[in-house]
mmCIF file of C-alpha atoms in Angstrom:
data_model
loop_
_atom_site.group_PDB
_atom_site.id
_atom_site.type_symbol
_atom_site.label_atom_id
_atom_site.label_comp_id
_atom_site.label_asym_id
_atom_site.label_seq_id
_atom_site.Cartn_x
_atom_site.Cartn_y
_atom_site.Cartn_z
ATOM 1 C CA ALA A 1 14.009 -15.794 -4.558
ATOM 2 C CA HIS A 2 10.623 -14.878 -3.087
ATOM 3 C CA GLU A 3 11.925 -11.682 -1.514
ATOM 4 C CA VAL A 4 13.990 -10.719 -4.562
ATOM 5 C CA PHE A 5 10.860 -11.024 -6.682
ATOM 6 C CA HIS A 6 9.125 -8.638 -4.257
ATOM 7 C CA LEU A 7 11.854 -6.082 -4.956
ATOM 8 C CA VAL A 8 11.135 -6.363 -8.679
ATOM 9 C CA GLU A 9 7.370 -6.136 -8.109
ATOM 10 C CA ASP A 10 7.688 -3.093 -5.874
ATOM 11 C CA THR A 11 9.641 -1.218 -8.539
ATOM 12 C CA MET A 12 6.974 -2.051 -11.124
ATOM 13 C CA VAL A 13 3.909 -1.015 -9.129
ATOM 14 C CA PRO A 14 3.903 -0.567 -5.362
ATOM 15 C CA GLY A 15 0.720 -1.321 -3.480
ATOM 16 C CA VAL A 16 -0.588 -3.977 -5.866
ATOM 17 C CA ASP A 17 -3.277 -6.441 -4.768
ATOM 18 C CA PRO A 18 -1.503 -8.512 -2.050
ATOM 19 C CA TRP A 19 -2.530 -11.914 -3.409
ATOM 20 C CA LEU A 20 -1.051 -11.007 -6.799
ATOM 21 C CA GLN A 21 2.172 -9.904 -5.135
ATOM 22 C CA GLU A 22 2.487 -12.957 -2.877
ATOM 23 C CA GLY A 23 1.222 -15.520 -5.385
ATOM 24 C CA THR A 24 3.665 -14.473 -8.093
ATOM 25 C CA ALA A 25 6.569 -14.123 -5.650
ATOM 26 C CA GLU A 26 5.953 -17.647 -4.413
ATOM 27 C CA TRP A 27 5.616 -18.833 -8.017
ATOM 28 C CA ALA A 28 9.017 -17.309 -8.808
ATOM 29 C CA ALA A 29 10.539 -18.854 -5.674
ATOM 30 C CA VAL A 30 9.218 -22.330 -6.444
ATOM 31 C CA ARG A 31 10.581 -22.079 -9.966
ATOM 32 C CA ALA A 32 13.939 -20.650 -8.876
ATOM 33 C CA ASN A 33 14.395 -23.164 -6.071
ATOM 34 C CA LYS A 34 12.887 -26.100 -7.931
ATOM 35 C CA ALA A 35 11.004 -26.627 -4.687
ATOM 36 C CA ALA A 36 9.806 -30.106 -3.885
ATOM 37 C CA GLY A 37 6.498 -28.791 -2.577
ATOM 38 C CA GLY A 38 4.648 -30.132 0.410
ATOM 39 C CA GLU A 39 2.086 -27.356 0.950
ATOM 40 C CA GLU A 40 0.066 -28.205 -2.144
ATOM 41 C CA ALA A 41 -2.111 -31.114 -0.982
ATOM 42 C CA ASN A 42 -4.855 -28.907 0.444
ATOM 43 C CA PRO A 43 -6.983 -27.734 -2.523
ATOM 44 C CA ASP A 44 -9.496 -25.576 -0.685
ATOM 45 C CA ARG A 45 -7.210 -22.644 -0.110
ATOM 46 C CA ALA A 46 -8.477 -19.374 -1.516
ATOM 47 C CA LEU A 47 -6.002 -18.439 -4.226
ATOM 48 C CA ASP A 48 -6.752 -14.719 -4.086
ATOM 49 C CA CYS A 49 -6.655 -14.163 -0.330
ATOM 50 C CA VAL A 50 -4.123 -12.664 2.091
ATOM 51 C CA GLY A 51 -4.660 -12.236 5.833
ATOM 52 C CA SER A 52 -5.997 -13.988 8.904
ATOM 53 C CA ARG A 53 -9.349 -14.780 7.280
ATOM 54 C CA CYS A 54 -7.590 -16.931 4.659
ATOM 55 C CA GLY A 55 -6.760 -19.898 6.856
ATOM 56 C CA ASP A 56 -4.958 -21.075 9.928
ATOM 57 C CA ALA A 57 -1.542 -21.821 8.417
ATOM 58 C CA GLU A 58 0.997 -19.094 7.690
ATOM 59 C CA PHE A 59 1.215 -20.408 4.125
ATOM 60 C CA ASP A 60 -2.464 -19.501 3.657
ATOM 61 C CA LYS A 61 -2.412 -16.231 5.583
ATOM 62 C CA ASN A 62 0.520 -14.977 3.522
ATOM 63 C CA GLY A 63 -1.277 -15.587 0.221
ATOM 64 C CA TYR A 64 1.183 -18.151 -1.073
ATOM 65 C CA PRO A 65 -1.360 -20.678 -2.471
ATOM 66 C CA GLY A 66 -1.957 -18.369 -5.431
ATOM 67 C CA TRP A 67 1.352 -19.523 -6.899
ATOM 68 C CA MET A 68 -0.343 -22.654 -8.228
ATOM 69 C CA LEU A 69 -2.733 -20.582 -10.350
ATOM 70 C CA PHE A 70 0.190 -18.641 -11.831
ATOM 71 C CA GLU A 71 2.014 -21.902 -12.504
ATOM 72 C CA TYR A 72 -1.040 -23.125 -14.396
ATOM 73 C CA LEU A 73 -1.161 -19.834 -16.333
ATOM 74 C CA ALA A 74 2.531 -20.203 -17.255
ATOM 75 C CA GLU A 75 2.224 -23.865 -18.202
ATOM 76 C CA ARG A 76 -0.839 -23.254 -20.342
ATOM 77 C CA TYR A 77 0.055 -19.961 -22.046
ATOM 78 C CA GLY A 78 3.732 -19.339 -21.273
ATOM 79 C CA ASP A 79 5.771 -17.448 -18.688
ATOM 80 C CA SER A 80 5.177 -14.223 -20.595
ATOM 81 C CA ASP A 81 1.533 -14.274 -19.498
ATOM 82 C CA VAL A 82 2.593 -14.038 -15.849
ATOM 83 C CA LYS A 83 4.597 -10.961 -16.826
ATOM 84 C CA ALA A 84 1.545 -9.706 -18.752
ATOM 85 C CA VAL A 85 -0.498 -9.837 -15.515
ATOM 86 C CA TRP A 86 2.063 -7.466 -14.010
ATOM 87 C CA ASP A 87 1.908 -5.267 -17.103
ATOM 88 C CA GLN A 88 -1.844 -5.031 -16.488
ATOM 89 C CA ALA A 89 -1.210 -4.082 -12.842
ATOM 90 C CA VAL A 90 1.130 -1.299 -13.993
ATOM 91 C CA ALA A 91 -1.374 -0.051 -16.565
ATOM 92 C CA ASN A 92 -4.324 -0.188 -14.140
ATOM 93 C CA PRO A 93 -3.040 0.624 -10.640
ATOM 94 C CA GLY A 94 -5.547 -0.225 -7.954
ATOM 95 C CA ALA A 95 -7.428 -2.773 -10.073
ATOM 96 C CA PRO A 96 -8.072 -6.135 -8.409
ATOM 97 C CA GLY A 97 -5.508 -8.787 -9.263
ATOM 98 C CA THR A 98 -8.313 -10.986 -10.579
ATOM 99 C CA THR A 99 -9.082 -8.275 -13.156
ATOM 100 C CA ASP A 100 -5.417 -8.111 -14.143
ATOM 101 C CA LEU A 101 -5.396 -11.896 -14.576
ATOM 102 C CA ALA A 102 -8.672 -11.956 -16.524
ATOM 103 C CA ASN A 103 -7.357 -9.257 -18.885
ATOM 104 C CA VAL A 104 -4.446 -11.414 -20.078
ATOM 105 C CA LEU A 105 -6.447 -14.518 -20.855
ATOM 106 C CA PRO A 106 -7.000 -15.215 -24.557
ATOM 107 C CA ALA A 107 -10.102 -13.779 -26.186
ATOM 108 C CA GLY A 108 -13.111 -15.924 -25.375
ATOM 109 C CA THR A 109 -11.555 -17.320 -22.179
ATOM 110 C CA SER A 110 -13.236 -16.076 -19.033
ATOM 111 C CA LEU A 111 -11.641 -16.138 -15.606
ATOM 112 C CA ALA A 112 -14.310 -18.679 -14.614
ATOM 113 C CA SER A 113 -13.477 -21.084 -17.453
ATOM 114 C CA PHE A 114 -9.738 -20.651 -16.837
ATOM 115 C CA PHE A 115 -10.275 -21.439 -13.149
ATOM 116 C CA ASN A 116 -12.413 -24.478 -14.000
ATOM 117 C CA ASP A 117 -9.609 -25.778 -16.219
ATOM 118 C CA TYR A 118 -7.146 -25.138 -13.382
ATOM 119 C CA THR A 119 -9.304 -27.137 -10.952
ATOM 120 C CA THR A 120 -9.324 -30.044 -13.391
ATOM 121 C CA ALA A 121 -5.541 -29.892 -13.661
ATOM 122 C CA ARG A 122 -5.307 -29.883 -9.843
ATOM 123 C CA MET A 123 -7.696 -32.830 -9.598
ATOM 124 C CA THR A 124 -5.738 -34.910 -12.095
ATOM 125 C CA GLY A 125 -2.212 -33.745 -11.218
ATOM 126 C CA GLY A 126 -1.988 -32.398 -14.759
ATOM 127 C CA PHE A 127 1.002 -30.098 -14.323
ATOM 128 C CA THR A 128 4.625 -30.220 -15.415
ATOM 129 C CA SER A 129 5.938 -28.451 -12.306
ATOM 130 C CA PRO A 130 7.844 -30.918 -10.093
ATOM 131 C CA SER A 131 5.883 -29.587 -7.103
ATOM 132 C CA LEU A 132 2.504 -30.362 -8.671
ATOM 133 C CA VAL A 133 2.916 -33.062 -11.302
ATOM 134 C CA GLY A 134 0.954 -36.115 -10.280
ATOM 135 C CA THR A 135 0.008 -34.494 -6.957
ATOM 136 C CA ARG A 136 -3.668 -35.031 -6.397
ATOM 137 C CA PRO A 137 -5.432 -33.045 -3.697
ATOM 138 C CA GLU A 138 -7.141 -34.655 -0.762
ATOM 139 C CA ALA A 139 -10.906 -35.056 -0.969
ATOM 140 C CA TYR A 140 -12.901 -32.826 1.359
ATOM 141 C CA ALA A 141 -15.536 -35.477 1.952
ATOM 142 C CA ASN A 142 -16.416 -39.019 0.956
ATOM 143 C CA ILE A 143 -20.138 -39.319 0.250
ATOM 144 C CA PRO A 144 -21.694 -42.798 0.172
ATOM 145 C CA VAL A 145 -24.239 -43.217 -2.628
ATOM 146 C CA GLY A 146 -26.575 -46.020 -3.594
ATOM 147 C CA VAL A 147 -25.616 -48.783 -5.966
ATOM 148 C CA THR A 148 -28.260 -47.990 -8.580
ATOM 149 C CA SER A 149 -30.228 -44.899 -7.604
ATOM 150 C CA GLY A 150 -31.456 -42.950 -4.626
ATOM 151 C CA ALA A 151 -31.215 -39.683 -2.794
ATOM 152 C CA LEU A 152 -27.841 -38.311 -1.834
ATOM 153 C CA PRO A 153 -27.284 -37.385 1.792
ATOM 154 C CA ASP A 154 -27.189 -33.665 2.578
ATOM 155 C CA THR A 155 -23.547 -32.687 2.635
ATOM 156 C CA PRO A 156 -22.961 -28.959 3.131
ATOM 157 C CA VAL A 157 -19.769 -27.817 1.443
ATOM 158 C CA ALA A 158 -18.566 -24.241 1.862
ATOM 159 C CA VAL A 159 -16.079 -23.012 -0.723
ATOM 160 C CA ASN A 160 -14.143 -19.744 -0.759
ATOM 161 C CA HIS A 161 -13.706 -17.492 -3.776
ATOM 162 C CA LEU A 162 -11.128 -18.932 -6.183
ATOM 163 C CA ALA A 163 -10.911 -22.118 -4.162
ATOM 164 C CA VAL A 164 -12.103 -25.641 -4.800
ATOM 165 C CA ARG A 165 -13.157 -28.624 -2.737
ATOM 166 C CA TYR A 166 -13.194 -32.101 -4.183
ATOM 167 C CA LEU A 167 -15.677 -34.760 -3.137
ATOM 168 C CA THR A 168 -15.619 -38.496 -3.747
ATOM 169 C CA LEU A 169 -18.765 -40.515 -4.297
ATOM 170 C CA THR A 170 -18.515 -44.118 -3.089
ATOM 171 C CA HIS A 171 -20.913 -46.891 -4.087
#
């Protein structure tokens, strides 16, 4: 299903932003195969990245994590909005995929607010997709905090573009 979706994409607009191509192809494959998942526990994958700088696993390097963002788009606004992202890519060849995505969001909804809502859905397992429903990502770090008040320990946390890292605070 993933590769068949690539054939459709390539007829629509060849040379599109690779993360858009791979993320939507993986989205289509997960939906077509009713995949059980297994690659979704790691939340700090950059959703708009393809290549060796995107992680160590082939799943990351190939740009597949972006499928979860398209699933959220479809669950929130309907499958037609995923198609609308591709319509934007056709209308604006060479535009970044993030621009194509931002252009289909409802008026008054920024890409940043959409992404923040997505991160909340990831944190709570708030999806209907069998691969994501109830699946909560692993915390990046557990930070001990005081019982009443006090300074927090320095905990550097690097985060990629369109990625998220979750932290737990433990009393």
